[in-house]
mmCIF file of C-alpha atoms and ligand atoms in Angstrom:
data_model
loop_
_atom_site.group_PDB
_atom_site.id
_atom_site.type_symbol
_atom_site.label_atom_id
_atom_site.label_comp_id
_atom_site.label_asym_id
_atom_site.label_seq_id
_atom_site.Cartn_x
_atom_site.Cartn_y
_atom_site.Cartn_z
ATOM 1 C CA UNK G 23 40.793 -9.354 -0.064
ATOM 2 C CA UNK G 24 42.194 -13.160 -0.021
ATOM 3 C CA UNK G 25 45.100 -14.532 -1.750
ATOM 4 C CA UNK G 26 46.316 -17.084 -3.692
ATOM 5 C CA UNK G 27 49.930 -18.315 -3.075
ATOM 6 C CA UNK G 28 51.194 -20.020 -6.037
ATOM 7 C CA UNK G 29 54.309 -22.095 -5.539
ATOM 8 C CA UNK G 30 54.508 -22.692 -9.659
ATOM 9 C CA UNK G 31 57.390 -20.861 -10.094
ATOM 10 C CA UNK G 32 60.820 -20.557 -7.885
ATOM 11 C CA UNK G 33 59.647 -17.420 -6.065
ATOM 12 C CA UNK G 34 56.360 -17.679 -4.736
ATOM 13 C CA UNK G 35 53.897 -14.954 -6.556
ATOM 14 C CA UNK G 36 50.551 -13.656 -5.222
ATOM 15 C CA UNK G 37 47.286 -13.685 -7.397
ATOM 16 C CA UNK G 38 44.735 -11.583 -6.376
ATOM 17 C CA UNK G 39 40.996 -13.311 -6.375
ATOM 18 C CA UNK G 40 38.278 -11.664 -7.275
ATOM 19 C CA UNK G 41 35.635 -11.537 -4.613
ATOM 20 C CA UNK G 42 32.300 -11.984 -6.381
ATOM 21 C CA UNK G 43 30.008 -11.280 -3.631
ATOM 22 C CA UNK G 44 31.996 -7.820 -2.395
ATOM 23 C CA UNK G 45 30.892 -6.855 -6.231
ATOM 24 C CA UNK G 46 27.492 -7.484 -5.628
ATOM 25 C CA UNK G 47 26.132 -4.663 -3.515
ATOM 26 C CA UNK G 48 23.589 -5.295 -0.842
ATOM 27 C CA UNK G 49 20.236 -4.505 -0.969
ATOM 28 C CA UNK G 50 19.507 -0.977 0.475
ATOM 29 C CA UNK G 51 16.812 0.177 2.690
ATOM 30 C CA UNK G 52 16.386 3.679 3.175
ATOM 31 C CA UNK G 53 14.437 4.928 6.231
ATOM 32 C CA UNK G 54 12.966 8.897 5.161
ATOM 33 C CA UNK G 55 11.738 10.173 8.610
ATOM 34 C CA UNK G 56 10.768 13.806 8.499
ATOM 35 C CA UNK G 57 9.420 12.717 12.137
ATOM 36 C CA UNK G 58 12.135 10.146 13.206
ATOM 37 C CA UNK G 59 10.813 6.629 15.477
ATOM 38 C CA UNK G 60 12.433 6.680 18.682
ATOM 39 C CA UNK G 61 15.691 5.006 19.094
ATOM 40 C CA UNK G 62 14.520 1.901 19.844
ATOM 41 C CA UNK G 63 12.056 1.107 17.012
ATOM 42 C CA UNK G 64 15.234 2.076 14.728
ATOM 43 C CA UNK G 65 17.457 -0.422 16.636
ATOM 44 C CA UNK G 66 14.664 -2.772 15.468
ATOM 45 C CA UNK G 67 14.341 -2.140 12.311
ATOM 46 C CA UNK G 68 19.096 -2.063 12.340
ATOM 47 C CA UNK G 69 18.724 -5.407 13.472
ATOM 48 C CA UNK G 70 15.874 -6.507 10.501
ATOM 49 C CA UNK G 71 17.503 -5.119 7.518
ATOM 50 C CA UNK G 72 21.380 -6.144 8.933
ATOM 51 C CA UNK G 73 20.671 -9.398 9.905
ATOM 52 C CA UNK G 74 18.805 -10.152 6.421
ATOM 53 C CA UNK G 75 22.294 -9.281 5.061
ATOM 54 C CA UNK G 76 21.030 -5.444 3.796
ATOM 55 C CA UNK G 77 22.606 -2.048 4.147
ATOM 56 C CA UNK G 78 20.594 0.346 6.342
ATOM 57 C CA UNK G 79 20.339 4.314 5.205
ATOM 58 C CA UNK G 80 18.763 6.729 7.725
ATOM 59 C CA UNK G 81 17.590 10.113 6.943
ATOM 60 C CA UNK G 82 15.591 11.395 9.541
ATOM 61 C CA UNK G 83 14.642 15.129 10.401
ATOM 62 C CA UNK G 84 14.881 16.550 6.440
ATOM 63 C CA UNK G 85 13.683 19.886 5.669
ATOM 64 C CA UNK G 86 14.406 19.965 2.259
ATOM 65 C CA UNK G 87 12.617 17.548 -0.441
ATOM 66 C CA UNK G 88 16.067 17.790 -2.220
ATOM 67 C CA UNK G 89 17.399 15.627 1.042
ATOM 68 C CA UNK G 90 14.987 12.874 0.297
ATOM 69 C CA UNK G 91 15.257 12.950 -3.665
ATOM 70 C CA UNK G 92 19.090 12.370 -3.170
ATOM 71 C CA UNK G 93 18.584 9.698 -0.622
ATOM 72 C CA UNK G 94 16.128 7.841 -2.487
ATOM 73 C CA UNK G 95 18.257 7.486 -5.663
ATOM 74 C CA UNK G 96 20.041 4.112 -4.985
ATOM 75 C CA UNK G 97 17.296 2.627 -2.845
ATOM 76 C CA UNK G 98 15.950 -0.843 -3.035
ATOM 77 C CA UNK G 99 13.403 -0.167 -0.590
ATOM 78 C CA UNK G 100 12.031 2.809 1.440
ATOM 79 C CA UNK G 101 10.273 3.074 4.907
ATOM 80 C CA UNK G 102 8.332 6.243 5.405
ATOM 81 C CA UNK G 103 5.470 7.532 7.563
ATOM 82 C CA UNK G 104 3.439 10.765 6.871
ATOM 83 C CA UNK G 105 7.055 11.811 4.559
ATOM 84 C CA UNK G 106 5.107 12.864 1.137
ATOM 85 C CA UNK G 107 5.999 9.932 -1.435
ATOM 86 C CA UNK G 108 5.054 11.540 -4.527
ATOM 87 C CA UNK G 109 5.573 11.183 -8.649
ATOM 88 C CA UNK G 110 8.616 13.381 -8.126
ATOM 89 C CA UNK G 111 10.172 11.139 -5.745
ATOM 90 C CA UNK G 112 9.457 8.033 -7.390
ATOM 91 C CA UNK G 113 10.586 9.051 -10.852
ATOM 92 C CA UNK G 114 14.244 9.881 -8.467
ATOM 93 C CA UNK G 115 14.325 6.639 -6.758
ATOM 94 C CA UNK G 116 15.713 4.483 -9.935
ATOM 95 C CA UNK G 117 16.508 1.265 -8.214
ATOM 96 C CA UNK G 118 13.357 1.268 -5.513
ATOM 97 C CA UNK G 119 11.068 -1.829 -5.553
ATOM 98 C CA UNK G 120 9.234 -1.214 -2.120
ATOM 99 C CA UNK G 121 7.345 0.950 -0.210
ATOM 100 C CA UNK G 122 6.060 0.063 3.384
ATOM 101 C CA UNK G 123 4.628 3.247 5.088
ATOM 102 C CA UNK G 124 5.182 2.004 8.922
ATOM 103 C CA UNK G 125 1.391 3.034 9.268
ATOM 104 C CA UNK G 126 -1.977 2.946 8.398
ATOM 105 C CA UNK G 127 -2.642 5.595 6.094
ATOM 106 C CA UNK G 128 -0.481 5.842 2.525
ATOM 107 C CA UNK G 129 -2.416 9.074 1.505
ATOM 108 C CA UNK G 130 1.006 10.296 1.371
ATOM 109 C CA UNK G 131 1.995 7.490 -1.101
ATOM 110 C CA UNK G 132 1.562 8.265 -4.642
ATOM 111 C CA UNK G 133 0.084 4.642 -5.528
ATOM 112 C CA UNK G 134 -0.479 5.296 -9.418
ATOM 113 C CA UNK G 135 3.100 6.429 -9.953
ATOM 114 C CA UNK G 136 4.396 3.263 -7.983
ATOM 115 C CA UNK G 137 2.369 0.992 -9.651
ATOM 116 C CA UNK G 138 3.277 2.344 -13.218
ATOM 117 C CA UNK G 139 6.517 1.754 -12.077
ATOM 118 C CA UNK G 140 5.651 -1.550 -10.620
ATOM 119 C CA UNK G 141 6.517 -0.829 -7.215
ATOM 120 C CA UNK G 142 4.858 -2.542 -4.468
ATOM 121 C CA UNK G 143 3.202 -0.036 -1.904
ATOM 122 C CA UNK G 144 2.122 -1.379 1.852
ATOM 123 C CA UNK G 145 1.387 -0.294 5.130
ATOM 124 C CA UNK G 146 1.664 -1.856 8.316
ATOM 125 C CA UNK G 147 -2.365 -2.190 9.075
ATOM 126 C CA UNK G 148 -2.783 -2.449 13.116
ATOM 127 C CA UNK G 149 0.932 -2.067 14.793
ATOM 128 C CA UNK G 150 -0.457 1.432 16.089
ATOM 129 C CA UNK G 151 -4.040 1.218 16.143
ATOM 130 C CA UNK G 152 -3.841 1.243 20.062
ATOM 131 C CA UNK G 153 -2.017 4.480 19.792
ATOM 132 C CA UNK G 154 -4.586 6.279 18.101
ATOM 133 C CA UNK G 155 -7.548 4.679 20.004
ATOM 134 C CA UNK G 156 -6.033 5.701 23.091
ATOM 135 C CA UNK G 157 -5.392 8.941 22.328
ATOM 136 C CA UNK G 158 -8.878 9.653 20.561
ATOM 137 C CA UNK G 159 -10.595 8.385 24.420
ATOM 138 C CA UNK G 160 -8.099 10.955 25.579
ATOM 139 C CA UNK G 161 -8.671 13.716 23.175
ATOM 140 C CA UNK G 162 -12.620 12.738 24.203
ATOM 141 C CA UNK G 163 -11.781 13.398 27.720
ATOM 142 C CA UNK G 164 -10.157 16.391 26.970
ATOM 143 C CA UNK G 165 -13.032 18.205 25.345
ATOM 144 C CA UNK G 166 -15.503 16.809 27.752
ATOM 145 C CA UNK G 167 -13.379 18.536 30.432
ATOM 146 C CA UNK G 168 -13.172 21.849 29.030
ATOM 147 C CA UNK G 169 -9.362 21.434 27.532
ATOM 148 C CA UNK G 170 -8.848 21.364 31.811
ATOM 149 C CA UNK G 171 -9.984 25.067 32.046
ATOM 150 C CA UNK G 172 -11.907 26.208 35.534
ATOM 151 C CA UNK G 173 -15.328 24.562 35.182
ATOM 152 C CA UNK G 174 -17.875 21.785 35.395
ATOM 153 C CA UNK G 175 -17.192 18.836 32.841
ATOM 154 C CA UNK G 176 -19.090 15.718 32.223
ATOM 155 C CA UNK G 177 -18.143 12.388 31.977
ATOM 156 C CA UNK G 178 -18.131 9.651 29.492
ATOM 157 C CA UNK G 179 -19.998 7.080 30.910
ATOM 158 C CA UNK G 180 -23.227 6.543 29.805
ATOM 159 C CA UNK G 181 -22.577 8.298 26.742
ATOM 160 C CA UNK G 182 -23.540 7.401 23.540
ATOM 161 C CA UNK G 183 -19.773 6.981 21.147
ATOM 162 C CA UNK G 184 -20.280 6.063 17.596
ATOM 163 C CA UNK G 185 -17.246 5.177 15.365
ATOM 164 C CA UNK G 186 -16.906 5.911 11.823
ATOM 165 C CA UNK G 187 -15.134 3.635 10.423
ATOM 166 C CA UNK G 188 -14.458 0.380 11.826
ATOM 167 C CA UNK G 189 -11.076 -1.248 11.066
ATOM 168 C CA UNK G 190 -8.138 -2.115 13.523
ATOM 169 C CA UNK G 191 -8.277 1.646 15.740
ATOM 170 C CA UNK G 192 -12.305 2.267 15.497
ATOM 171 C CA UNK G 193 -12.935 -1.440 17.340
ATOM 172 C CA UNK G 194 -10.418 -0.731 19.817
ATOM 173 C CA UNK G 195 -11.856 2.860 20.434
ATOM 174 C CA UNK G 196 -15.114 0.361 20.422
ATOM 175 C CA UNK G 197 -13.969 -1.906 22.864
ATOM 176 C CA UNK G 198 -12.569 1.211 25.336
ATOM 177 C CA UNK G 199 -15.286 3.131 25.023
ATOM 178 C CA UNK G 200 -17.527 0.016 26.301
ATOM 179 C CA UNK G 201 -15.509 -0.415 29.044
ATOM 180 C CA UNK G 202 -15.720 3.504 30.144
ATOM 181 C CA UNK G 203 -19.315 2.776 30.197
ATOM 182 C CA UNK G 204 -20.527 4.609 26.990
ATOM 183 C CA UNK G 205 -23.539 3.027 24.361
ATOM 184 C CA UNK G 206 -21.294 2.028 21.367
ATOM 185 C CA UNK G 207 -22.381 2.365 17.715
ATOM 186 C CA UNK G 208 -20.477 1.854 15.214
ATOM 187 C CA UNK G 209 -20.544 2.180 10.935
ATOM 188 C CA UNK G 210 -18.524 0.855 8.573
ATOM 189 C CA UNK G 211 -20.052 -0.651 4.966
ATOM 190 C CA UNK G 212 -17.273 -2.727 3.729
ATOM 191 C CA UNK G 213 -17.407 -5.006 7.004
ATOM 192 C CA UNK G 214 -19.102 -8.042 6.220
ATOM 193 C CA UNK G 215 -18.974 -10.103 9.192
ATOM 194 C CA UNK G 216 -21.533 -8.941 11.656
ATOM 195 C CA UNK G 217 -19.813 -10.475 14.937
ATOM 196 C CA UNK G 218 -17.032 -7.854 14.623
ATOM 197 C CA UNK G 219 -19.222 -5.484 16.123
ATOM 198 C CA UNK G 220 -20.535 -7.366 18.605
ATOM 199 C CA UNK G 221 -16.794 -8.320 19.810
ATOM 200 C CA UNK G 222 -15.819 -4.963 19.767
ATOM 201 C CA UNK G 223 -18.582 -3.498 22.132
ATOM 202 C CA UNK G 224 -20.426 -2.435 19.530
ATOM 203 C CA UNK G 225 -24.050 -1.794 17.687
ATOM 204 C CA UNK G 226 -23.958 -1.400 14.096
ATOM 205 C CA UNK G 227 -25.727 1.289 12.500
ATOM 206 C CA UNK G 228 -26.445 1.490 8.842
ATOM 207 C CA UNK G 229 -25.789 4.959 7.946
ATOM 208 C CA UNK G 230 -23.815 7.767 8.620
ATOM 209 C CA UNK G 231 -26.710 9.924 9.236
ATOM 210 C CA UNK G 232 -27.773 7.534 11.994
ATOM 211 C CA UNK G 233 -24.860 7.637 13.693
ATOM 212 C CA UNK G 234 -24.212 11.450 13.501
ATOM 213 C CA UNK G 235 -27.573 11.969 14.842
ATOM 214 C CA UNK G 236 -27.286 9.439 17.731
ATOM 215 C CA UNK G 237 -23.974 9.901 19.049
ATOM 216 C CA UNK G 238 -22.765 12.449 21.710
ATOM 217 C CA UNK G 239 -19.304 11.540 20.786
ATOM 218 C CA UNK G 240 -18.257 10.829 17.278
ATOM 219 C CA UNK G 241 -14.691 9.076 16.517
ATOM 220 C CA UNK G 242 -13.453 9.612 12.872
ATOM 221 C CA UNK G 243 -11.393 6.244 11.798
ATOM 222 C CA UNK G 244 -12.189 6.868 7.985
ATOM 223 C CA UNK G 245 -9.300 6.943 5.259
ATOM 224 C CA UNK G 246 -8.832 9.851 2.897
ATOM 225 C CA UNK G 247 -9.893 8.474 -0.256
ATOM 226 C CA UNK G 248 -11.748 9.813 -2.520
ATOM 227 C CA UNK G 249 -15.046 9.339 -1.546
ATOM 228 C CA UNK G 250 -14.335 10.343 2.354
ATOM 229 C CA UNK G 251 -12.635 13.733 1.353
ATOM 230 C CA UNK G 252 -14.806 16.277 2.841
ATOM 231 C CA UNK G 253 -17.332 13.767 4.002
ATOM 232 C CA UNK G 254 -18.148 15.485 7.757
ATOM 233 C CA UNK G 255 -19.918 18.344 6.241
ATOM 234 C CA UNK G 256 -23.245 20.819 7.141
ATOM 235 C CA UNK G 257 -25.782 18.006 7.482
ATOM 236 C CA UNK G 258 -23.739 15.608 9.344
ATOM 237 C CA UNK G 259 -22.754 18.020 11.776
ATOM 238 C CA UNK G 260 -25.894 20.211 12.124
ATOM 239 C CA UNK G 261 -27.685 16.451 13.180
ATOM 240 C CA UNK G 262 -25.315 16.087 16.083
ATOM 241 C CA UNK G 263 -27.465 16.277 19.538
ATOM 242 C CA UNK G 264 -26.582 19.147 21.627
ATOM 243 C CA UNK G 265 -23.136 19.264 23.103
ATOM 244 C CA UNK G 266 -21.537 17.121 21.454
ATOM 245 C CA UNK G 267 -17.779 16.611 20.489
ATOM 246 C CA UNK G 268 -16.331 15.578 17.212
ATOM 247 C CA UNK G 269 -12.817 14.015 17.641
ATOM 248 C CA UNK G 270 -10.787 13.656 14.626
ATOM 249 C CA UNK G 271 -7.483 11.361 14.492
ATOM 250 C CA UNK G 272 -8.358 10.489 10.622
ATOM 251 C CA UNK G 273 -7.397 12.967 8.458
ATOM 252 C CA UNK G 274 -7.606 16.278 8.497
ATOM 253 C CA UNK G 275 -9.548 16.195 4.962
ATOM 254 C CA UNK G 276 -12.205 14.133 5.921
ATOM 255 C CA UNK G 277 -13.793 16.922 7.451
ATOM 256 C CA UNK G 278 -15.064 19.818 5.515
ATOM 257 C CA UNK G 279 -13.902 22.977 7.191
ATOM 258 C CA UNK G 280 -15.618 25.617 5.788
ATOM 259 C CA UNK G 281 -19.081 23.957 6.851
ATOM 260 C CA UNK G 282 -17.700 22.899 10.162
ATOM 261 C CA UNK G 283 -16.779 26.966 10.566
ATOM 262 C CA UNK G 284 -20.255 27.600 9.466
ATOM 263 C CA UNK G 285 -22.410 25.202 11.820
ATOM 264 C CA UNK G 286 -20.149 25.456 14.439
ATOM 265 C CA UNK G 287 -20.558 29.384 14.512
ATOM 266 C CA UNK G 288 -24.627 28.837 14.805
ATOM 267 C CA UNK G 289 -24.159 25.640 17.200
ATOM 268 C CA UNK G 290 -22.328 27.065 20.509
ATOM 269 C CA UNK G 291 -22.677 23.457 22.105
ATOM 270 C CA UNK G 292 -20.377 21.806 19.461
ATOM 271 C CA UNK G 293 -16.841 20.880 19.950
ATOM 272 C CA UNK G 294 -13.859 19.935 17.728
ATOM 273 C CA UNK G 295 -10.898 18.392 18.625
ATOM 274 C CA UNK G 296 -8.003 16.751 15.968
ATOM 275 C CA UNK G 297 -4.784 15.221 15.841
ATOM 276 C CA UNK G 298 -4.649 16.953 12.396
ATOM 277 C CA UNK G 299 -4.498 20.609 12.492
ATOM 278 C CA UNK G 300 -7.222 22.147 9.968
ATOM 279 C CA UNK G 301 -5.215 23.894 7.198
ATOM 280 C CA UNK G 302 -7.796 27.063 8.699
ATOM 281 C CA UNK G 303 -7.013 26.069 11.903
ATOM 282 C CA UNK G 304 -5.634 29.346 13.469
ATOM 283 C CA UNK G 305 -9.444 30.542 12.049
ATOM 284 C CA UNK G 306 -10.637 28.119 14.147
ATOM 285 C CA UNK G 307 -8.920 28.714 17.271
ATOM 286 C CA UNK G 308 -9.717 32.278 16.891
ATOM 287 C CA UNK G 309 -13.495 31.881 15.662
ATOM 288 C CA UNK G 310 -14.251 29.126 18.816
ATOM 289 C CA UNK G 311 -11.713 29.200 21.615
ATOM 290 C CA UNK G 312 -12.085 26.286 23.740
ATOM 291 C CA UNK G 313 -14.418 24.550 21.348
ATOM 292 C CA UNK G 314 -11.819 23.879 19.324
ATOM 293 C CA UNK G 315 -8.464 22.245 19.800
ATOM 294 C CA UNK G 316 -5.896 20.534 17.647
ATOM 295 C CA UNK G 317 -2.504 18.858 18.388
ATOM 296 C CA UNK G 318 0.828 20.744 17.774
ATOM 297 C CA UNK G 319 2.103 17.643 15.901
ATOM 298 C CA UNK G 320 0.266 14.774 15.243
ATOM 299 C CA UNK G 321 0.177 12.901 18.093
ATOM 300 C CA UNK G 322 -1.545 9.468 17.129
ATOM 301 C CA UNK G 323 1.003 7.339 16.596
ATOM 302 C CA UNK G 324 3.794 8.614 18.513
ATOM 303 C CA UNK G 325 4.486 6.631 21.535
ATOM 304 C CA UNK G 326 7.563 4.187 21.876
ATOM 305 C CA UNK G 327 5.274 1.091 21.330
ATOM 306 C CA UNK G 328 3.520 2.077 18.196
ATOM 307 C CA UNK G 329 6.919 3.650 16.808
ATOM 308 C CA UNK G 330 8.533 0.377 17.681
ATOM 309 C CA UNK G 331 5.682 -2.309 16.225
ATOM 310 C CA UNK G 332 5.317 -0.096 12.997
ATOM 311 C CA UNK G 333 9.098 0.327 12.174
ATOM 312 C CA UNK G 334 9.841 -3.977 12.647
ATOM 313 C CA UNK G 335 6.796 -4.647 10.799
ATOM 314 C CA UNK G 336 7.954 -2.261 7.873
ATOM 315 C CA UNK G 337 11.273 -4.055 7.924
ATOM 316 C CA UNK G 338 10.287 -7.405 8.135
ATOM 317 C CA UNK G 339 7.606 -7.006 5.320
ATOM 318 C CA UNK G 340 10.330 -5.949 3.270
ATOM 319 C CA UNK G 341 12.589 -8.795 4.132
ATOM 320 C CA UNK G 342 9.737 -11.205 3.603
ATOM 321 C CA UNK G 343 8.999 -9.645 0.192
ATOM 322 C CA UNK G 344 12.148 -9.835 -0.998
ATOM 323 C CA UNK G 345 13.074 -13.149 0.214
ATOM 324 C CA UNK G 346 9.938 -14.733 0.109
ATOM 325 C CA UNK G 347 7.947 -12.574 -2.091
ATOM 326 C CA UNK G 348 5.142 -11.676 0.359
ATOM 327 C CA UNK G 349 2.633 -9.401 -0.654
ATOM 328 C CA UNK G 350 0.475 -9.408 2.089
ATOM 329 C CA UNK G 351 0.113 -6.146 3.273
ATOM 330 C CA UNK G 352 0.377 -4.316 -0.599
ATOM 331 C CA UNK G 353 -2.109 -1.730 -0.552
ATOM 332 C CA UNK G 354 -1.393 -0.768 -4.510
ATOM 333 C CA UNK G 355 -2.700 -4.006 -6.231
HETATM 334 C C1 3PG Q 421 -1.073 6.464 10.439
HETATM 335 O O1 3PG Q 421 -1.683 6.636 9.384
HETATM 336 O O2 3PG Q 421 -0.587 5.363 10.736
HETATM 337 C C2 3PG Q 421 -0.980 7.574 11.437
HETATM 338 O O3 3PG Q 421 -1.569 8.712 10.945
HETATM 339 C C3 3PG Q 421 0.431 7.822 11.932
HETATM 340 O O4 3PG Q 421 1.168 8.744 11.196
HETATM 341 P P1 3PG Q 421 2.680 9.135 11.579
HETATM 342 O O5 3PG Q 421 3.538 7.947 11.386
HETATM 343 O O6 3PG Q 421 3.031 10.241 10.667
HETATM 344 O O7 3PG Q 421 2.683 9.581 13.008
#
């Protein structure tokens, strides 16, 4: 603390100053990581927050919601990325203005209790779409190759792939799956500009029906909202043409289970494999062997490059919000 030396009277005496700006505490950003980033991507997002003048609270690796609803309490901002931000939370985190999920999805994001609250909600669209395309080719691969058991695979080339869903991951999945040599086809209603497809390797299709019943491979790059829960069900999947693989790095509730249990049990040459374990998974594995195959833990995003571009994004977009009051990237408007 500085001092004052005051030579008014015949011995000096020392005032104490108050220090305004030690009273006013910094801005806190708390990072909830059930799944931490690797070092490096929180070294970025240290060197964000500090340098903006912020305080920086890590809790990584929590087991108990209690952790989180304690950490949360004097929080200014949070970054998450599948950690479950729910009413509960929300209603604990009294001083919390921001959320950036460091990913693409905020199904985990209670957006109505935020917004009642008036607490922006964004994502970080794109900083690890090439994480998830690459590892949907892969998972592709995989399948095609008999999860590497003794045997005679096939290859992709000259293939027919069709994307659902075509934001940032489905056109890179596009534009790798042209260059393996595979017939591209991809659906998505909301785009409006036709060249996207066309850059991306891609032929549009107009319906999901067309696609299902086309493709040898199909990609799933849909959201879970509302009207995509459950949306892979008996009809989609029955149309599929023979031997062909289903690869999921969506969400595991996009696809209806029960029906996929049910064609698949009829339809021998199907195959299904996910980055999102089925909640009837075990089932699954049991019902279909090598047919089926999900991840252990979600793989899609986790490599040091997506971890890395995700976390700085989520940092900086809550830098830029609060200093500049960027909204860019709110997903609860
Ligand atoms: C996403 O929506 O961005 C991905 O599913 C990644 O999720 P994760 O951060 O939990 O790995």
């Amino acid at each position: 603390m500085p001092t004052i030396v005051s030579h008014i009277y015949e011995e000096p005496v020392k005032h104490k100053v108050v220090d305004f700006y030690a009273l006013i505490e910094p801005m806190k950003v708390l990072v909830a990581t059930e799944k931490p980033f690797a070092k490096k991507a929180v070294d970025a997002i240290r060197e964000v927050v500090e340098g903006a003048g912020y305080e920086l609270a890590l809790l990584e690796k929590y087991t108990d919601k209690a952790e989180l609803l304690a950490a949360v309490k004097d929080a200014d901002a949070l970054i998450v990325r599948s950690d479950k931000v729910t009413a509960e939370v929300i209603a604990a985190a009294e001083q919390l203005k921001i959320v950036v999920r460091a990913g693409a999805g905020y199904d985990n994001v209670d957006c109505a209790a935020a917004t009642e609250r008036g607490i922006v909600v964004m994502n970080t669209p794109g900083q690890n779409a090439n994480a998830v395309a690459e590892l949907a080719l892969g998972l592709m691969i995989y399948m095609s190759r008999n999860t590497f058991k003794p045997g005679t695979g096939k290859e992709l080339s000259g293939k027919k792939l069709g994307i659902h869903g075509f934001g940032a991951i489905g056109q890179i999945v596009g534009r790798y799956g042209k260059a393996l040599g595979m017939d591209v086809y991809a659906l998505s209603p909301s785009i409006t500009d036709e060249s996207i497809f066309e850059q991306n390797g891609a032929k549009r299709v107009a319906t999901a029906e067309e696609l299902y019943s086309t493709c040898d491979y199909i990609s799933l790059h849909i959201p879970a909202k509302p009207q995509n829960i459950k949306f892979v069900g008996k009809a989609l999947l029955e149309s599929m043409p023979k031997g062909a693989i289903l690869v999921n790095t969506a969400r595991k509730e996009v696809v209806n289970e029960e029906e996929l249990a049910e064609v698949f049990a009829v339809r021998e040459d199907l195959k299904y494999a996910t980055d999102i374990a089925a909640a009837s998974q075990a089932e699954l594995n049991e019902k279909f062997g090598n047919r089926v195959f999900a991840t252990p833990k979600k793989q899609g995003a986790e490599t040091a490059e997506a971890n890395y571009n995700a976390a700085k994004a989520a940092a900086s977009q809550i830098v830029d919000f609060f200093v500049n009051g960027n909204r860019k990237f709110q997903v609860n408007k």
